[in-house]
Structure formats: structure tokens, C-alpha cells
PDB file of C-alpha atoms in Angstrom:
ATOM      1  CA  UNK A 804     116.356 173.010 282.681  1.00 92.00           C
ATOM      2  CA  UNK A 805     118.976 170.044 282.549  1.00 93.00           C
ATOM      3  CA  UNK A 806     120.552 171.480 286.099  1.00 95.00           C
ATOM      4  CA  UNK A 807     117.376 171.851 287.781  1.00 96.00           C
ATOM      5  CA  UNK A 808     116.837 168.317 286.804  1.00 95.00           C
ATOM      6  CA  UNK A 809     119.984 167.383 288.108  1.00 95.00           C
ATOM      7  CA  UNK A 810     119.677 169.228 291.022  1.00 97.00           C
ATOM      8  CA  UNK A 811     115.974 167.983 291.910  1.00 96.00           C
ATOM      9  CA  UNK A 812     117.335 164.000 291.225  1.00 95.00           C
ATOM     10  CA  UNK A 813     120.162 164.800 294.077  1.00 95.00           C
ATOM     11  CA  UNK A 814     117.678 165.830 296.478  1.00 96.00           C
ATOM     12  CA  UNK A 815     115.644 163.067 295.483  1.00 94.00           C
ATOM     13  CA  UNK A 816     118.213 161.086 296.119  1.00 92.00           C
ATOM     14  CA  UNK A 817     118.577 161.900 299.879  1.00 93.00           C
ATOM     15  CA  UNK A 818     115.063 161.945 300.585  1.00 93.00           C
ATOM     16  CA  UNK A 819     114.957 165.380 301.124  1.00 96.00           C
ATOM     17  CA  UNK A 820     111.393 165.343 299.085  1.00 96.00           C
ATOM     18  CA  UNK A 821     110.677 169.166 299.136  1.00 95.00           C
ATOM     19  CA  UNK A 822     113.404 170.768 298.424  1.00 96.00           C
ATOM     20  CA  UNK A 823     113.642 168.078 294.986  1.00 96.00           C
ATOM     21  CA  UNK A 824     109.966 168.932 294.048  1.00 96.00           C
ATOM     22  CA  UNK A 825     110.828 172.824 293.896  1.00 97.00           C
ATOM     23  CA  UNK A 826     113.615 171.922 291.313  1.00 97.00           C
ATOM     24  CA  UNK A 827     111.649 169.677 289.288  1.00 97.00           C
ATOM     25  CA  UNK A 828     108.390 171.270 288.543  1.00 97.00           C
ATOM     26  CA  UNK A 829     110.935 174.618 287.555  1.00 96.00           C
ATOM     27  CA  UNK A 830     112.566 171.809 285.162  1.00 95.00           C
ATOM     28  CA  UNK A 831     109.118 171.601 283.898  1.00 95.00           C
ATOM     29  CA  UNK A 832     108.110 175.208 283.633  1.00 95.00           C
ATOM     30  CA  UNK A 833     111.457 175.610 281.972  1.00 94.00           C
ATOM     31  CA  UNK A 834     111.291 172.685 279.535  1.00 91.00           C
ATOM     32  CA  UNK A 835     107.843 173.472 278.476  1.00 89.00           C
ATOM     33  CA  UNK A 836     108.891 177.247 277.344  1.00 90.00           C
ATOM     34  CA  UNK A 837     111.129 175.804 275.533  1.00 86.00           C
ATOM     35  CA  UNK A 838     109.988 172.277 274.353  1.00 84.00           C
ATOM     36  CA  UNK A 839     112.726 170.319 275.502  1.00 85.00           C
ATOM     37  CA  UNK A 840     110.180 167.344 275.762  1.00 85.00           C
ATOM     38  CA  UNK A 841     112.718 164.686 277.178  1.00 87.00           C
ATOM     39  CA  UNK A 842     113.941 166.767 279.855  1.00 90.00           C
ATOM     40  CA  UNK A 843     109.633 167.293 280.327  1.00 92.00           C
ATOM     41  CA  UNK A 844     109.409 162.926 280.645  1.00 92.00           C
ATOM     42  CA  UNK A 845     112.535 162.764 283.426  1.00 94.00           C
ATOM     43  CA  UNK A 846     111.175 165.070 285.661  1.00 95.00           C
ATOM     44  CA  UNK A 847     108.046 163.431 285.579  1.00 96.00           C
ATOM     45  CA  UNK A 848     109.190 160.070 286.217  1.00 96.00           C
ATOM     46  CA  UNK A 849     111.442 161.957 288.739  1.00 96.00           C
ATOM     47  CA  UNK A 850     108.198 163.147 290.849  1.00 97.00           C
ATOM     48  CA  UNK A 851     106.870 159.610 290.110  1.00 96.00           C
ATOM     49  CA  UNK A 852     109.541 158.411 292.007  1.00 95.00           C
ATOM     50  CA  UNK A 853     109.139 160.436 295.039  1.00 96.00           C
ATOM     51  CA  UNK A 854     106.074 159.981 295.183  1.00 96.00           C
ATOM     52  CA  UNK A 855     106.091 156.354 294.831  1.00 95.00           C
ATOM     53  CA  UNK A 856     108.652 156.467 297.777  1.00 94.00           C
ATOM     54  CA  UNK A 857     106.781 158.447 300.109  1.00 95.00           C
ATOM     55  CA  UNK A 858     103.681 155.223 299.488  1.00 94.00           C
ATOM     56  CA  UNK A 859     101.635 157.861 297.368  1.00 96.00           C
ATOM     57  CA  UNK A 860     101.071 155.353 294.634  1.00 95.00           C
ATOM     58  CA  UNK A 861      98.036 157.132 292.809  1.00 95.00           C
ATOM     59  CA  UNK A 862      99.954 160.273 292.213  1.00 96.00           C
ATOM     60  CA  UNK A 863     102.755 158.343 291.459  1.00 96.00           C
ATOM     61  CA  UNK A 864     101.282 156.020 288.582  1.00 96.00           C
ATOM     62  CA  UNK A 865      99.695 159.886 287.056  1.00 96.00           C
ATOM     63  CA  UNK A 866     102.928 161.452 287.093  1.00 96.00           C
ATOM     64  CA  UNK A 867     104.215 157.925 285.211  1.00 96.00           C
ATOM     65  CA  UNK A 868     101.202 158.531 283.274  1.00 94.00           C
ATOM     66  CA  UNK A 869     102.061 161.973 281.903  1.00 94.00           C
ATOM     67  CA  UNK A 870     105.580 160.535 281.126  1.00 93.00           C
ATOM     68  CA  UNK A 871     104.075 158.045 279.172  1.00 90.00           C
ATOM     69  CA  UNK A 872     102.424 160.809 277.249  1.00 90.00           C
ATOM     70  CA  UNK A 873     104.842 163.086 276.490  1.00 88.00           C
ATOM     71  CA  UNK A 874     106.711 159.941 275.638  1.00 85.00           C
ATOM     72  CA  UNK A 875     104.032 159.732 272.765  1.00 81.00           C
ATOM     73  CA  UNK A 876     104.963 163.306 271.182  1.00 79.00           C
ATOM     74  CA  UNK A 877     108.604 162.584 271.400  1.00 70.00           C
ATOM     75  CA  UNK A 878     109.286 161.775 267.895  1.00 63.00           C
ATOM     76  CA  UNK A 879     107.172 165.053 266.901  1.00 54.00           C
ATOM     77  CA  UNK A 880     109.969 166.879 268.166  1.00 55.00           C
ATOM     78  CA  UNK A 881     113.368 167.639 267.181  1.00 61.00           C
ATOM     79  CA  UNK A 882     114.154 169.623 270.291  1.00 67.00           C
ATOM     80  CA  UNK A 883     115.993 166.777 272.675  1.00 67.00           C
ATOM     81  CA  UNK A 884     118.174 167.677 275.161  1.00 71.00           C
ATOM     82  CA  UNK A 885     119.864 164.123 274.979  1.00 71.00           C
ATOM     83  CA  UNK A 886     120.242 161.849 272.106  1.00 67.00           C
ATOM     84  CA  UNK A 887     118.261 159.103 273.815  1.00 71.00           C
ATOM     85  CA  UNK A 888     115.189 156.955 272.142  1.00 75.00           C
ATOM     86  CA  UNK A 889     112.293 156.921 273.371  1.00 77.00           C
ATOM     87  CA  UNK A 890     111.788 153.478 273.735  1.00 82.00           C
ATOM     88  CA  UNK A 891     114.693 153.720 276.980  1.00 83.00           C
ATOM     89  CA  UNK A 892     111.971 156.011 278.642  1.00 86.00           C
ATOM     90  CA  UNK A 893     109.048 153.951 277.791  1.00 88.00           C
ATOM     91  CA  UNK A 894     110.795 150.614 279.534  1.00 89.00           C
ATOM     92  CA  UNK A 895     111.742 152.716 282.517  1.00 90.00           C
ATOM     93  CA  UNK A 896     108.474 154.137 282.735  1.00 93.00           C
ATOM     94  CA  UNK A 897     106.728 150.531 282.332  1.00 93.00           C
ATOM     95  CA  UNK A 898     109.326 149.041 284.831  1.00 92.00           C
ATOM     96  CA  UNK A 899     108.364 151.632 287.332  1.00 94.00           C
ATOM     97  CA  UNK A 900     104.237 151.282 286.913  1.00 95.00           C
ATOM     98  CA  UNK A 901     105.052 147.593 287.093  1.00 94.00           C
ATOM     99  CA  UNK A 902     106.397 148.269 290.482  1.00 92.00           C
ATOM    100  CA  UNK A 903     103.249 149.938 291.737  1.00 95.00           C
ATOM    101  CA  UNK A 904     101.213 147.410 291.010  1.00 95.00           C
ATOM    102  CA  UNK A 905     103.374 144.432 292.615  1.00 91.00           C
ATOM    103  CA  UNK A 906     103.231 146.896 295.594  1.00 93.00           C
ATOM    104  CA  UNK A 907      99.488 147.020 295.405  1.00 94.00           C
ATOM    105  CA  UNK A 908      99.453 142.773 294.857  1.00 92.00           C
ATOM    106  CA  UNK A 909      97.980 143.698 291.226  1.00 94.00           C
ATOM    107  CA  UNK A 910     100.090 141.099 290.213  1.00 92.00           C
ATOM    108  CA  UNK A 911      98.214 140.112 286.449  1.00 92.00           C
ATOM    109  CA  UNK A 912      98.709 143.771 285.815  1.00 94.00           C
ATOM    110  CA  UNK A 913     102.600 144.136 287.328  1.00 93.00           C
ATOM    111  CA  UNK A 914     103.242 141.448 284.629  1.00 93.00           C
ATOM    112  CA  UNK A 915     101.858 143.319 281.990  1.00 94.00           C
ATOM    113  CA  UNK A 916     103.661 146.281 282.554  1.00 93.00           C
ATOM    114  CA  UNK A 917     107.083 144.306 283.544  1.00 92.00           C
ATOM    115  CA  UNK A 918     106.731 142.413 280.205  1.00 91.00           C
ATOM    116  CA  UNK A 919     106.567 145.606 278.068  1.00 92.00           C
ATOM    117  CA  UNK A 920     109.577 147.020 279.615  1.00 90.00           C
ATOM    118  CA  UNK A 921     111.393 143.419 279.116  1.00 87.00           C
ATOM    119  CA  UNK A 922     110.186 143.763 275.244  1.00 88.00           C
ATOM    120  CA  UNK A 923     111.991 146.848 275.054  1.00 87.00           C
ATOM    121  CA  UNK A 924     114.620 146.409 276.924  1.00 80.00           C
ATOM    122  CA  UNK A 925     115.658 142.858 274.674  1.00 78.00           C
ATOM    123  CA  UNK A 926     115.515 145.131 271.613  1.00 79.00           C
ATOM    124  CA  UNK A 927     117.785 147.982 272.683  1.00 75.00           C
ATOM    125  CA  UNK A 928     119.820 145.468 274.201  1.00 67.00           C
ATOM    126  CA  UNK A 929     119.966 147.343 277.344  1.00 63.00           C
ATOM    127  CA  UNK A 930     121.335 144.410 279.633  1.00 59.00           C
ATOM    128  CA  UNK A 931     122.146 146.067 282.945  1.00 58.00           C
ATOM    129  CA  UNK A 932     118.561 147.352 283.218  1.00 74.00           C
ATOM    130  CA  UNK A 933     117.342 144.169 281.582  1.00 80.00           C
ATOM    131  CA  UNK A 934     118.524 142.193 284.238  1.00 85.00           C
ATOM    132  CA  UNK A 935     116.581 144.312 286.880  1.00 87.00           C
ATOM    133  CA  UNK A 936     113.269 143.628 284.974  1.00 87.00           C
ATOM    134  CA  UNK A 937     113.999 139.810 284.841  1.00 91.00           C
ATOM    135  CA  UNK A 938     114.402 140.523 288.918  1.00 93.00           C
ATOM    136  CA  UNK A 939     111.037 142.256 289.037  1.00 91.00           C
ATOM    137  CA  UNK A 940     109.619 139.442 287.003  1.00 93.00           C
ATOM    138  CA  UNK A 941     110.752 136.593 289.387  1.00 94.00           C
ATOM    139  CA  UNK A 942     109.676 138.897 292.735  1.00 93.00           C
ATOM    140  CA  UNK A 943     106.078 138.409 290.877  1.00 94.00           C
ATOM    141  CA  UNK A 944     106.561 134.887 289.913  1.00 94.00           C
ATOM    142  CA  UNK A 945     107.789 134.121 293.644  1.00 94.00           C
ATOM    143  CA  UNK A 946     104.105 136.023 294.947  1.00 92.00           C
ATOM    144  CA  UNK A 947     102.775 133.886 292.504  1.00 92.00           C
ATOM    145  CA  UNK A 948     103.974 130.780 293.799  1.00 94.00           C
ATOM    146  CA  UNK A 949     105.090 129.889 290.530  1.00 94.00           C
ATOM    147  CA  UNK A 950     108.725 128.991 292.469  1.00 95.00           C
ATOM    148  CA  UNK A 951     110.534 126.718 289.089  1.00 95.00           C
ATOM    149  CA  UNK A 952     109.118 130.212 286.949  1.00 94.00           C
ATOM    150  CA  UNK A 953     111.178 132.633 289.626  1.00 95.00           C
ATOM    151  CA  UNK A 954     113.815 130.854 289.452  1.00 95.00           C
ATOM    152  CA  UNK A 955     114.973 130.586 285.826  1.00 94.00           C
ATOM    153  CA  UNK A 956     114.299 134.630 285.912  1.00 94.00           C
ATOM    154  CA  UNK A 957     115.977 135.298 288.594  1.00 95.00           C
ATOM    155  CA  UNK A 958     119.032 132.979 287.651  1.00 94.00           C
ATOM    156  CA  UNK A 959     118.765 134.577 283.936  1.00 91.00           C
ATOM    157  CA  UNK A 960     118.900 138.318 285.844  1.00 92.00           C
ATOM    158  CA  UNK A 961     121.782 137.265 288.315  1.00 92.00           C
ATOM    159  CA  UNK A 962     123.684 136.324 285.051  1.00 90.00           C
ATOM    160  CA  UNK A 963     123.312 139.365 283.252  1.00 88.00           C
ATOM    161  CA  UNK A 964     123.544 141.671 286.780  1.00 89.00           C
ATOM    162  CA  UNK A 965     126.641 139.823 287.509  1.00 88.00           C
ATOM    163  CA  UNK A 966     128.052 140.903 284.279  1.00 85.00           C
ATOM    164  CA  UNK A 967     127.500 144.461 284.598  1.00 83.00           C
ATOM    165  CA  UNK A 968     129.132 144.364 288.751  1.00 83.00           C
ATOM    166  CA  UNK A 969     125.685 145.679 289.266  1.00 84.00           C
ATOM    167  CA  UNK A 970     125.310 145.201 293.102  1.00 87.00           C
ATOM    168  CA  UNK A 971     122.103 146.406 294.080  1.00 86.00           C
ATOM    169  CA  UNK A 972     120.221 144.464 291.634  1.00 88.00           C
ATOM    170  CA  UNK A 973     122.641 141.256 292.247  1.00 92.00           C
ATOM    171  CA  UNK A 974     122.008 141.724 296.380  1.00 93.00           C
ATOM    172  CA  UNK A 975     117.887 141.864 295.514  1.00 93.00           C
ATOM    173  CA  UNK A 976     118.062 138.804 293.298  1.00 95.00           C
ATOM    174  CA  UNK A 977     119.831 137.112 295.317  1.00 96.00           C
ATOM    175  CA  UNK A 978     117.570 137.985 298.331  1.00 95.00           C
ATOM    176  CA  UNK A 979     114.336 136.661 296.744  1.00 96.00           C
ATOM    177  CA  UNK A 980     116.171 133.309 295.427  1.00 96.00           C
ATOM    178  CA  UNK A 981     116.540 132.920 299.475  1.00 96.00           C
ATOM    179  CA  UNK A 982     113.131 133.191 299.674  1.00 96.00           C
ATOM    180  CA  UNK A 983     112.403 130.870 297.300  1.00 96.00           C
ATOM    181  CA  UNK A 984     114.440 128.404 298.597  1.00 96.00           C
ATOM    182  CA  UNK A 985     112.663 129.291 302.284  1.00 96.00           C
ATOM    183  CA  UNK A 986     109.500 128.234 300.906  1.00 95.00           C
ATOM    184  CA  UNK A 987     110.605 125.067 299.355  1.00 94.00           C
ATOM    185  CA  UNK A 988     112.428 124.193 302.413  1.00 95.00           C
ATOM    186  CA  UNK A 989     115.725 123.825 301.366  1.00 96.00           C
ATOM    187  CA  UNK A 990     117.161 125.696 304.253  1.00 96.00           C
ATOM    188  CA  UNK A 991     120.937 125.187 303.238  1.00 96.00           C
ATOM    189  CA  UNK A 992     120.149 126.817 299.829  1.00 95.00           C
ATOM    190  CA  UNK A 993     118.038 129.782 301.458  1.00 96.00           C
ATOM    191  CA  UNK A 994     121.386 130.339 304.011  1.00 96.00           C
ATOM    192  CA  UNK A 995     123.614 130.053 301.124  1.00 96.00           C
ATOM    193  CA  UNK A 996     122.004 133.114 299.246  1.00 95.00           C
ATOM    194  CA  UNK A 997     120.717 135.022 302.415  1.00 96.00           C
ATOM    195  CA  UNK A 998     124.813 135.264 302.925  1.00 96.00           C
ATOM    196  CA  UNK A 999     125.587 135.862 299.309  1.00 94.00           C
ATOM    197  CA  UNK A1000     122.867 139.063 299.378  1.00 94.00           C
ATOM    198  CA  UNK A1001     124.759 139.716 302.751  1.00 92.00           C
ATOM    199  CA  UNK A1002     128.002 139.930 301.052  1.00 92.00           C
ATOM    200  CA  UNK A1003     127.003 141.952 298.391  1.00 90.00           C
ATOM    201  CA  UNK A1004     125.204 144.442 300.379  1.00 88.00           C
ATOM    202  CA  UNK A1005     128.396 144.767 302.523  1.00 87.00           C
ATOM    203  CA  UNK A1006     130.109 146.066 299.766  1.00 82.00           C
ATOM    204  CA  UNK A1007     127.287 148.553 298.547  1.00 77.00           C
ATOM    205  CA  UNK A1008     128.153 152.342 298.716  1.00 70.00           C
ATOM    206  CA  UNK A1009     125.350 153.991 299.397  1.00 56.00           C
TER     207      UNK A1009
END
């Protein structure tokens, strides 16, 4: 069940959005027989993801949904595949419905959802995915026009993202400070981290 995961993630990976969907509903059937129930919650947020990357957002947020569920029985069950709380699942699966709603300009909601996965993520003291939440946070705050707001979570992320040498996160930060800057008009700010998130995406192996 774990290698069809695996397997299903890789094509995910390259976009190749079939052929990743075969593997992960047999990670399901799989799973279920046996009632591995984490491996059940990643390959749901797995087809959540392709989903949300091929702009189907409704099946995406049910398919977060039934991760969110399963993620309810999880302490009912001794039979884990990985020795992983649940509360890591819930603040990726909260990050990621979060991100729908942004998408969708839901904004009041994409709050809610990005402020249960930063609850989380501050207790488990996960900081690398923290700062990627603080990111999502400030994107909202920027929509928002709450500019001061974006700013101290953005700079708070870039800290922690930064720490970790986590580039994609640092390049998106970075990228949406520009912004901010754009719409305050302080151009040589906005340049200055246009060509930061320039430099880091340079070095970004994709």
C-alpha cells in the first residue's frame, strides 16, 4: 500500500494525473483491507492535490474532506504504517483547504483554515512547514490590503524558511513582499525582492 502511495505521489509529481490516480485509489483499496488508516489520509490528500492542480476545487476540498475524517478515527487505531500524529495531517490538510479558498477569494474562510494549521503547527513545533503557513497567511493579508499585517508574517515566515534553506517557500515570500512593496509604491523595495525571489528561484531544482 506504502509503494503504491509512493508510486502515485511520483506521478503526481510530474503531472502525469492518470497514471497517479490508478496508484492511489489501489493504495486505498489496499489500505482499507487492511486498515492502515494513515496510509488511507495520504492518498486522499494526494488526490486532493491533483485535483486541486488540475482547478477542480470541489472535488478537491471532498477528497480533503475525507482526510479530515479518517483523520478523526486515527487514534481508534493501532494499525499505522508510520509513527506520525495526527495532528501533522490535520495542519497539512487545513493548510491545503486554506489554499482553496484563497483561490476562490473566500478569504474570511482561508483564514480560518490557515489559522488552524498555524495552531498546530506552533505546537508540534514543525518550523519548516510553519513558515509556509505564515506565507499563506500574509498572501491573504496582502488580498486583504491589510499591507503592515503581511508584512510582519511574511518577515516572521522568511525567518523561519531561511532557517530551514527552504527555497521554494523563501522565493514565494519573497515574491509577495514585492508586491507589497508595489502597492505601497516603494519601487526600490519591490525591485530589491523581485531580484531576491529571482535569485532564489535560479537556484531551485525542480
Amino acid at each position: 500500500a506504502f509503494a503504491l502511495l509512493c508510486v502515485g505521489r511520483a506521478y503526481l509529481y510530474i503531472s502525469k494525473y492518470e497514471k497517479a490516480m490508478i496508484y492511489l485509489f489501489d493504495s486505498i483499496k489496499l489500505s482499507q483491507k487492511n486498515n492502515i488508516c494513515d496510509l488511507q489520509l495520504l492518498a486522499h490528500i494526494n488526490i486532493g492535490n491533483i485535483y486541486f492542480d488540475i482547478e477542480k476545487y470541489e472535488k478537491s476540498l471532498d477528497y480533503y474532506n475525507c482526510a479530515e475524517e479518517i483523520a478523526k478515527t486515527f487514534n481508534n487505531s493501532e494499525n499505522h504504517y508510520k509513527n506520525r500524529c495526527v495532528e501533522s495531517y490535520s495542519a497539512t490538510i487545513y493548510n491545503n483547504i486554506g489554499e482553496i479558498y484563497r483561490i476562490l477569494k473566500c478569504y474570511e474562510d482561508a483564514i480560518v483554515y490557515y489559522n488552524l494549521a498555524v495552531n498546530i503547527e506552533s505546537k508540534l513545533n514543525y518550523q519548516a512547514t510553519f513558515g509556509v503557513v505564515l506565507t499563506n497567511l500574509g498572501h491573504i493579508e496582502y488580498h486583504l490590503f491589510n499591507y503592515e499585517s503581511a508584512l510582519e508574517y511574511l518577515n516572521e515566515a522568511i525567518y523561519i524558511l531561511l532557517s530551514y534553506d527552504y527555497k521554494i517557500g523563501i522565493e514565494e515570500a519573497y515574491r509577495i513582499l514585492a508586491l507589497i512593496y508595489e502597492k505601497k509604491s516603494m519601487y526600490v523595495e519591490c525591485e530589491k525582492y523581485f531580484l531576491k525571489a529571482l535569485e532564489i528561484s535560479s537556484k531551485i531544482d525542480y
